């Protein structure tokens, strides 16, 4: 599920929500997992196909096996050019 909105000249906000259910029955440690991810990106156009991104992602993985459940947060800043 995603959403994108321009909120000022050259600025946009994007958000994504995803859920994945996994069943690992054939592994050495059989388990069921549910991964939820939320991603929020603020993007600024720098002109001439250059973009500046500020990205935050939160992940939460629930697992029936100890040691495989986790929660994580990631921040990143990036510059890219479209050719």
PDB file of N, CA and C in Angstrom:
ATOM      1  N   UNK A   1       0.852  -1.159   0.000  1.00  0.00           N
ATOM      2  CA  UNK A   1       0.000   0.000   0.000  1.00  0.00           C
ATOM      3  C   UNK A   1       0.900   1.224   0.000  1.00  0.00           C
ATOM      4  N   UNK A   2       0.689   2.164  -0.889  1.00  0.00           N
ATOM      5  CA  UNK A   2       1.552   3.334  -0.981  1.00  0.00           C
ATOM      6  C   UNK A   2       0.769   4.617  -1.186  1.00  0.00           C
ATOM      7  N   UNK A   3       1.429   5.726  -0.850  1.00  0.00           N
ATOM      8  CA  UNK A   3       0.824   7.046  -0.977  1.00  0.00           C
ATOM      9  C   UNK A   3       1.921   8.034  -1.350  1.00  0.00           C
ATOM     10  N   UNK A   4       1.626   8.944  -2.269  1.00  0.00           N
ATOM     11  CA  UNK A   4       2.587   9.976  -2.664  1.00  0.00           C
ATOM     12  C   UNK A   4       1.864  11.307  -2.775  1.00  0.00           C
ATOM     13  N   UNK A   5       2.497  12.342  -2.249  1.00  0.00           N
ATOM     14  CA  UNK A   5       1.875  13.672  -2.270  1.00  0.00           C
ATOM     15  C   UNK A   5       2.951  14.737  -2.399  1.00  0.00           C
ATOM     16  N   UNK A   6       2.800  15.622  -3.377  1.00  0.00           N
ATOM     17  CA  UNK A   6       3.659  16.803  -3.480  1.00  0.00           C
ATOM     18  C   UNK A   6       3.115  17.833  -2.506  1.00  0.00           C
ATOM     19  N   UNK A   7       3.973  18.388  -1.657  1.00  0.00           N
ATOM     20  CA  UNK A   7       3.467  19.338  -0.669  1.00  0.00           C
ATOM     21  C   UNK A   7       4.083  20.720  -0.788  1.00  0.00           C
ATOM     22  N   UNK A   8       5.023  20.899  -1.663  1.00  0.00           N
ATOM     23  CA  UNK A   8       5.630  22.203  -1.933  1.00  0.00           C
ATOM     24  C   UNK A   8       6.367  22.078  -3.259  1.00  0.00           C
ATOM     25  N   UNK A   9       6.701  23.194  -3.886  1.00  0.00           N
ATOM     26  CA  UNK A   9       7.485  23.080  -5.121  1.00  0.00           C
ATOM     27  C   UNK A   9       8.769  22.278  -4.858  1.00  0.00           C
ATOM     28  N   UNK A  10       8.974  21.254  -5.666  1.00  0.00           N
ATOM     29  CA  UNK A  10      10.153  20.389  -5.617  1.00  0.00           C
ATOM     30  C   UNK A  10      10.191  19.410  -4.444  1.00  0.00           C
ATOM     31  N   UNK A  11       9.197  19.393  -3.585  1.00  0.00           N
ATOM     32  CA  UNK A  11       9.164  18.488  -2.435  1.00  0.00           C
ATOM     33  C   UNK A  11       8.000  17.514  -2.561  1.00  0.00           C
ATOM     34  N   UNK A  12       8.243  16.256  -2.147  1.00  0.00           N
ATOM     35  CA  UNK A  12       7.166  15.271  -2.094  1.00  0.00           C
ATOM     36  C   UNK A  12       7.351  14.375  -0.870  1.00  0.00           C
ATOM     37  N   UNK A  13       6.267  13.767  -0.470  1.00  0.00           N
ATOM     38  CA  UNK A  13       6.258  12.837   0.649  1.00  0.00           C
ATOM     39  C   UNK A  13       5.671  11.531   0.152  1.00  0.00           C
ATOM     40  N   UNK A  14       6.346  10.436   0.451  1.00  0.00           N
ATOM     41  CA  UNK A  14       5.868   9.117   0.059  1.00  0.00           C
ATOM     42  C   UNK A  14       5.828   8.232   1.292  1.00  0.00           C
ATOM     43  N   UNK A  15       4.835   7.365   1.362  1.00  0.00           N
ATOM     44  CA  UNK A  15       4.774   6.408   2.454  1.00  0.00           C
ATOM     45  C   UNK A  15       4.285   5.073   1.912  1.00  0.00           C
ATOM     46  N   UNK A  16       4.797   4.010   2.515  1.00  0.00           N
ATOM     47  CA  UNK A  16       4.466   2.661   2.097  1.00  0.00           C
ATOM     48  C   UNK A  16       4.266   1.799   3.331  1.00  0.00           C
ATOM     49  N   UNK A  17       3.277   0.941   3.283  1.00  0.00           N
ATOM     50  CA  UNK A  17       3.017  -0.014   4.347  1.00  0.00           C
ATOM     51  C   UNK A  17       2.919  -1.386   3.703  1.00  0.00           C
ATOM     52  N   UNK A  18       3.653  -2.352   4.259  1.00  0.00           N
ATOM     53  CA  UNK A  18       3.664  -3.701   3.691  1.00  0.00           C
ATOM     54  C   UNK A  18       3.592  -4.737   4.807  1.00  0.00           C
ATOM     55  N   UNK A  19       2.961  -5.868   4.513  1.00  0.00           N
ATOM     56  CA  UNK A  19       2.891  -6.986   5.448  1.00  0.00           C
ATOM     57  C   UNK A  19       3.154  -8.265   4.667  1.00  0.00           C
ATOM     58  N   UNK A  20       4.003  -9.118   5.244  1.00  0.00           N
ATOM     59  CA  UNK A  20       4.304 -10.405   4.609  1.00  0.00           C
ATOM     60  C   UNK A  20       4.199 -11.507   5.655  1.00  0.00           C
ATOM     61  N   UNK A  21       3.477 -12.549   5.326  1.00  0.00           N
ATOM     62  CA  UNK A  21       3.355 -13.718   6.191  1.00  0.00           C
ATOM     63  C   UNK A  21       4.185 -14.827   5.575  1.00  0.00           C
ATOM     64  N   UNK A  22       5.061 -15.457   6.381  1.00  0.00           N
ATOM     65  CA  UNK A  22       5.935 -16.521   5.871  1.00  0.00           C
ATOM     66  C   UNK A  22       5.825 -17.745   6.769  1.00  0.00           C
ATOM     67  N   UNK A  23       5.877 -18.901   6.136  1.00  0.00           N
ATOM     68  CA  UNK A  23       5.853 -20.171   6.857  1.00  0.00           C
ATOM     69  C   UNK A  23       7.074 -20.977   6.422  1.00  0.00           C
ATOM     70  N   UNK A  24       7.966 -21.234   7.372  1.00  0.00           N
ATOM     71  CA  UNK A  24       9.202 -21.978   7.091  1.00  0.00           C
ATOM     72  C   UNK A  24       9.104 -23.339   7.775  1.00  0.00           C
ATOM     73  N   UNK A  25       8.465 -24.290   7.144  1.00  0.00           N
ATOM     74  CA  UNK A  25       8.247 -25.594   7.770  1.00  0.00           C
ATOM     75  C   UNK A  25       9.350 -26.604   7.463  1.00  0.00           C
ATOM     76  N   UNK A  26      10.147 -26.375   6.429  1.00  0.00           N
ATOM     77  CA  UNK A  26      11.167 -27.333   6.005  1.00  0.00           C
ATOM     78  C   UNK A  26      12.564 -27.000   6.525  1.00  0.00           C
ATOM     79  N   UNK A  27      12.716 -25.940   7.314  1.00  0.00           N
ATOM     80  CA  UNK A  27      14.034 -25.530   7.807  1.00  0.00           C
ATOM     81  C   UNK A  27      14.405 -26.254   9.085  1.00  0.00           C
ATOM     82  N   UNK A  28      15.663 -26.123   9.481  1.00  0.00           N
ATOM     83  CA  UNK A  28      16.134 -26.728  10.729  1.00  0.00           C
ATOM     84  C   UNK A  28      15.372 -26.182  11.934  1.00  0.00           C
ATOM     85  N   UNK A  29      14.974 -24.906  11.850  1.00  0.00           N
ATOM     86  CA  UNK A  29      14.149 -24.282  12.889  1.00  0.00           C
ATOM     87  C   UNK A  29      12.825 -23.870  12.222  1.00  0.00           C
ATOM     88  N   UNK A  30      11.828 -24.764  12.221  1.00  0.00           N
ATOM     89  CA  UNK A  30      10.541 -24.413  11.599  1.00  0.00           C
ATOM     90  C   UNK A  30       9.894 -23.239  12.346  1.00  0.00           C
ATOM     91  N   UNK A  31       9.264 -22.345  11.588  1.00  0.00           N
ATOM     92  CA  UNK A  31       8.657 -21.180  12.226  1.00  0.00           C
ATOM     93  C   UNK A  31       7.675 -20.503  11.278  1.00  0.00           C
ATOM     94  N   UNK A  32       6.792 -19.715  11.872  1.00  0.00           N
ATOM     95  CA  UNK A  32       5.894 -18.823  11.144  1.00  0.00           C
ATOM     96  C   UNK A  32       6.295 -17.402  11.499  1.00  0.00           C
ATOM     97  N   UNK A  33       6.298 -16.520  10.504  1.00  0.00           N
ATOM     98  CA  UNK A  33       6.690 -15.135  10.733  1.00  0.00           C
ATOM     99  C   UNK A  33       5.722 -14.174  10.069  1.00  0.00           C
ATOM    100  N   UNK A  34       5.592 -13.017  10.681  1.00  0.00           N
ATOM    101  CA  UNK A  34       4.817 -11.925  10.100  1.00  0.00           C
ATOM    102  C   UNK A  34       5.670 -10.669  10.118  1.00  0.00           C
ATOM    103  N   UNK A  35       5.994 -10.140   8.952  1.00  0.00           N
ATOM    104  CA  UNK A  35       6.846  -8.957   8.823  1.00  0.00           C
ATOM    105  C   UNK A  35       5.994  -7.766   8.407  1.00  0.00           C
ATOM    106  N   UNK A  36       6.032  -6.707   9.215  1.00  0.00           N
ATOM    107  CA  UNK A  36       5.344  -5.453   8.905  1.00  0.00           C
ATOM    108  C   UNK A  36       6.400  -4.379   8.687  1.00  0.00           C
ATOM    109  N   UNK A  37       6.294  -3.633   7.586  1.00  0.00           N
ATOM    110  CA  UNK A  37       7.249  -2.563   7.297  1.00  0.00           C
ATOM    111  C   UNK A  37       6.510  -1.267   6.966  1.00  0.00           C
ATOM    112  N   UNK A  38       6.994  -0.182   7.535  1.00  0.00           N
ATOM    113  CA  UNK A  38       6.509   1.158   7.253  1.00  0.00           C
ATOM    114  C   UNK A  38       7.686   1.970   6.741  1.00  0.00           C
ATOM    115  N   UNK A  39       7.529   2.603   5.599  1.00  0.00           N
ATOM    116  CA  UNK A  39       8.598   3.394   4.987  1.00  0.00           C
ATOM    117  C   UNK A  39       8.044   4.788   4.684  1.00  0.00           C
ATOM    118  N   UNK A  40       8.763   5.824   5.126  1.00  0.00           N
ATOM    119  CA  UNK A  40       8.373   7.209   4.871  1.00  0.00           C
ATOM    120  C   UNK A  40       9.556   7.906   4.215  1.00  0.00           C
ATOM    121  N   UNK A  41       9.334   8.508   3.052  1.00  0.00           N
ATOM    122  CA  UNK A  41      10.398   9.159   2.290  1.00  0.00           C
ATOM    123  C   UNK A  41       9.990  10.603   1.991  1.00  0.00           C
ATOM    124  N   UNK A  42      10.866  11.529   2.309  1.00  0.00           N
ATOM    125  CA  UNK A  42      10.712  12.908   1.874  1.00  0.00           C
ATOM    126  C   UNK A  42      11.729  13.120   0.764  1.00  0.00           C
ATOM    127  N   UNK A  43      11.256  13.624  -0.364  1.00  0.00           N
ATOM    128  CA  UNK A  43      12.111  13.741  -1.549  1.00  0.00           C
ATOM    129  C   UNK A  43      12.089  15.185  -2.050  1.00  0.00           C
ATOM    130  N   UNK A  44      13.280  15.670  -2.436  1.00  0.00           N
ATOM    131  CA  UNK A  44      13.396  17.016  -3.009  1.00  0.00           C
ATOM    132  C   UNK A  44      14.079  16.933  -4.353  1.00  0.00           C
ATOM    133  N   UNK A  45      13.473  17.528  -5.346  1.00  0.00           N
ATOM    134  CA  UNK A  45      14.076  17.611  -6.666  1.00  0.00           C
ATOM    135  C   UNK A  45      15.128  18.715  -6.648  1.00  0.00           C
ATOM    136  N   UNK A  46      16.333  18.369  -7.082  1.00  0.00           N
ATOM    137  CA  UNK A  46      17.429  19.333  -7.134  1.00  0.00           C
ATOM    138  C   UNK A  46      17.616  19.904  -8.539  1.00  0.00           C
ATOM    139  N   UNK A  47      16.796  19.471  -9.470  1.00  0.00           N
ATOM    140  CA  UNK A  47      16.910  19.931 -10.848  1.00  0.00           C
ATOM    141  C   UNK A  47      17.811  19.038 -11.676  1.00  0.00           C
ATOM    142  N   UNK A  48      17.615  19.076 -12.989  1.00  0.00           N
ATOM    143  CA  UNK A  48      18.408  18.278 -13.939  1.00  0.00           C
ATOM    144  C   UNK A  48      18.460  16.799 -13.564  1.00  0.00           C
ATOM    145  N   UNK A  49      17.329  16.239 -13.123  1.00  0.00           N
ATOM    146  CA  UNK A  49      17.149  14.820 -12.809  1.00  0.00           C
ATOM    147  C   UNK A  49      17.838  14.382 -11.521  1.00  0.00           C
ATOM    148  N   UNK A  50      18.292  15.307 -10.706  1.00  0.00           N
ATOM    149  CA  UNK A  50      18.901  14.979  -9.407  1.00  0.00           C
ATOM    150  C   UNK A  50      17.830  15.005  -8.316  1.00  0.00           C
ATOM    151  N   UNK A  51      17.908  14.024  -7.389  1.00  0.00           N
ATOM    152  CA  UNK A  51      16.971  13.928  -6.274  1.00  0.00           C
ATOM    153  C   UNK A  51      17.720  13.785  -4.955  1.00  0.00           C
ATOM    154  N   UNK A  52      17.169  14.360  -3.917  1.00  0.00           N
ATOM    155  CA  UNK A  52      17.676  14.216  -2.554  1.00  0.00           C
ATOM    156  C   UNK A  52      16.591  13.518  -1.749  1.00  0.00           C
ATOM    157  N   UNK A  53      16.931  12.379  -1.111  1.00  0.00           N
ATOM    158  CA  UNK A  53      15.962  11.582  -0.351  1.00  0.00           C
ATOM    159  C   UNK A  53      16.330  11.542   1.126  1.00  0.00           C
ATOM    160  N   UNK A  54      15.311  11.674   1.968  1.00  0.00           N
ATOM    161  CA  UNK A  54      15.421  11.419   3.405  1.00  0.00           C
ATOM    162  C   UNK A  54      14.449  10.281   3.687  1.00  0.00           C
ATOM    163  N   UNK A  55      14.959   9.142   4.150  1.00  0.00           N
ATOM    164  CA  UNK A  55      14.158   7.925   4.258  1.00  0.00           C
ATOM    165  C   UNK A  55      14.185   7.383   5.686  1.00  0.00           C
ATOM    166  N   UNK A  56      12.996   7.016   6.199  1.00  0.00           N
ATOM    167  CA  UNK A  56      12.875   6.331   7.487  1.00  0.00           C
ATOM    168  C   UNK A  56      12.095   5.048   7.254  1.00  0.00           C
ATOM    169  N   UNK A  57      12.630   3.926   7.744  1.00  0.00           N
ATOM    170  CA  UNK A  57      11.929   2.642   7.624  1.00  0.00           C
ATOM    171  C   UNK A  57      11.901   1.958   8.984  1.00  0.00           C
ATOM    172  N   UNK A  58      10.700   1.511   9.356  1.00  0.00           N
ATOM    173  CA  UNK A  58      10.540   0.721  10.578  1.00  0.00           C
ATOM    174  C   UNK A  58      10.074  -0.669  10.183  1.00  0.00           C
ATOM    175  N   UNK A  59      10.738  -1.685  10.716  1.00  0.00           N
ATOM    176  CA  UNK A  59      10.389  -3.081  10.440  1.00  0.00           C
ATOM    177  C   UNK A  59      10.115  -3.797  11.749  1.00  0.00           C
ATOM    178  N   UNK A  60       9.094  -4.645  11.736  1.00  0.00           N
ATOM    179  CA  UNK A  60       8.776  -5.462  12.900  1.00  0.00           C
ATOM    180  C   UNK A  60       8.489  -6.873  12.415  1.00  0.00           C
ATOM    181  N   UNK A  61       9.295  -7.832  12.851  1.00  0.00           N
ATOM    182  CA  UNK A  61       9.145  -9.222  12.443  1.00  0.00           C
ATOM    183  C   UNK A  61       8.766 -10.062  13.657  1.00  0.00           C
ATOM    184  N   UNK A  62       7.541 -10.573  13.655  1.00  0.00           N
ATOM    185  CA  UNK A  62       7.097 -11.492  14.710  1.00  0.00           C
ATOM    186  C   UNK A  62       7.381 -12.906  14.246  1.00  0.00           C
ATOM    187  N   UNK A  63       7.921 -13.728  15.157  1.00  0.00           N
ATOM    188  CA  UNK A  63       8.266 -15.098  14.801  1.00  0.00           C
ATOM    189  C   UNK A  63       7.862 -16.041  15.927  1.00  0.00           C
ATOM    190  N   UNK A  64       7.510 -17.268  15.549  1.00  0.00           N
ATOM    191  CA  UNK A  64       7.180 -18.281  16.552  1.00  0.00           C
ATOM    192  C   UNK A  64       8.434 -18.921  17.138  1.00  0.00           C
ATOM    193  N   UNK A  65       9.612 -18.645  16.568  1.00  0.00           N
ATOM    194  CA  UNK A  65      10.875 -19.198  17.063  1.00  0.00           C
ATOM    195  C   UNK A  65      11.712 -18.090  17.707  1.00  0.00           C
ATOM    196  N   UNK A  66      12.204 -18.369  18.892  1.00  0.00           N
ATOM    197  CA  UNK A  66      13.048 -17.394  19.593  1.00  0.00           C
ATOM    198  C   UNK A  66      14.290 -17.082  18.753  1.00  0.00           C
ATOM    199  N   UNK A  67      14.701 -15.849  18.770  1.00  0.00           N
ATOM    200  CA  UNK A  67      15.888 -15.443  18.031  1.00  0.00           C
ATOM    201  C   UNK A  67      15.615 -14.948  16.623  1.00  0.00           C
ATOM    202  N   UNK A  68      14.399 -15.122  16.133  1.00  0.00           N
ATOM    203  CA  UNK A  68      14.071 -14.680  14.785  1.00  0.00           C
ATOM    204  C   UNK A  68      13.119 -13.479  14.768  1.00  0.00           C
ATOM    205  N   UNK A  69      12.640 -13.095  15.930  1.00  0.00           N
ATOM    206  CA  UNK A  69      11.786 -11.909  16.028  1.00  0.00           C
ATOM    207  C   UNK A  69      12.680 -10.684  16.202  1.00  0.00           C
ATOM    208  N   UNK A  70      12.313  -9.590  15.565  1.00  0.00           N
ATOM    209  CA  UNK A  70      13.106  -8.366  15.710  1.00  0.00           C
ATOM    210  C   UNK A  70      12.261  -7.145  15.366  1.00  0.00           C
ATOM    211  N   UNK A  71      12.762  -6.015  15.809  1.00  0.00           N
ATOM    212  CA  UNK A  71      12.207  -4.717  15.458  1.00  0.00           C
ATOM    213  C   UNK A  71      13.399  -3.845  15.088  1.00  0.00           C
ATOM    214  N   UNK A  72      13.283  -3.094  14.006  1.00  0.00           N
ATOM    215  CA  UNK A  72      14.421  -2.303  13.533  1.00  0.00           C
ATOM    216  C   UNK A  72      13.948  -0.973  12.976  1.00  0.00           C
ATOM    217  N   UNK A  73      14.822   0.020  13.076  1.00  0.00           N
ATOM    218  CA  UNK A  73      14.565   1.338  12.486  1.00  0.00           C
ATOM    219  C   UNK A  73      15.804   1.735  11.694  1.00  0.00           C
ATOM    220  N   UNK A  74      15.577   2.316  10.515  1.00  0.00           N
ATOM    221  CA  UNK A  74      16.697   2.729   9.666  1.00  0.00           C
ATOM    222  C   UNK A  74      16.418   4.129   9.134  1.00  0.00           C
ATOM    223  N   UNK A  75      17.412   4.986   9.226  1.00  0.00           N
ATOM    224  CA  UNK A  75      17.361   6.313   8.640  1.00  0.00           C
ATOM    225  C   UNK A  75      18.416   6.371   7.540  1.00  0.00           C
ATOM    226  N   UNK A  76      18.093   6.992   6.420  1.00  0.00           N
ATOM    227  CA  UNK A  76      19.096   7.158   5.371  1.00  0.00           C
ATOM    228  C   UNK A  76      18.862   8.459   4.619  1.00  0.00           C
ATOM    229  N   UNK A  77      19.948   8.957   4.060  1.00  0.00           N
ATOM    230  CA  UNK A  77      19.917  10.146   3.217  1.00  0.00           C
ATOM    231  C   UNK A  77      20.633   9.742   1.928  1.00  0.00           C
ATOM    232  N   UNK A  78      20.056  10.097   0.796  1.00  0.00           N
ATOM    233  CA  UNK A  78      20.682   9.714  -0.460  1.00  0.00           C
ATOM    234  C   UNK A  78      20.509  10.778  -1.539  1.00  0.00           C
ATOM    235  N   UNK A  79      21.435  10.755  -2.463  1.00  0.00           N
ATOM    236  CA  UNK A  79      21.392  11.613  -3.646  1.00  0.00           C
ATOM    237  C   UNK A  79      21.422  10.691  -4.858  1.00  0.00           C
ATOM    238  N   UNK A  80      20.527  10.923  -5.813  1.00  0.00           N
ATOM    239  CA  UNK A  80      20.496  10.074  -7.007  1.00  0.00           C
ATOM    240  C   UNK A  80      20.224  10.928  -8.239  1.00  0.00           C
ATOM    241  N   UNK A  81      20.574  10.349  -9.389  1.00  0.00           N
ATOM    242  CA  UNK A  81      20.344  11.007 -10.667  1.00  0.00           C
ATOM    243  C   UNK A  81      19.693  10.006 -11.604  1.00  0.00           C
ATOM    244  N   UNK A  82      18.646  10.435 -12.271  1.00  0.00           N
ATOM    245  CA  UNK A  82      17.966   9.610 -13.250  1.00  0.00           C
ATOM    246  C   UNK A  82      18.544   9.882 -14.628  1.00  0.00           C
ATOM    247  N   UNK A  83      18.905   8.814 -15.342  1.00  0.00           N
ATOM    248  CA  UNK A  83      19.466   8.951 -16.683  1.00  0.00           C
ATOM    249  C   UNK A  83      18.453   8.575 -17.720  1.00  0.00           C
TER     250      UNK A  83
END
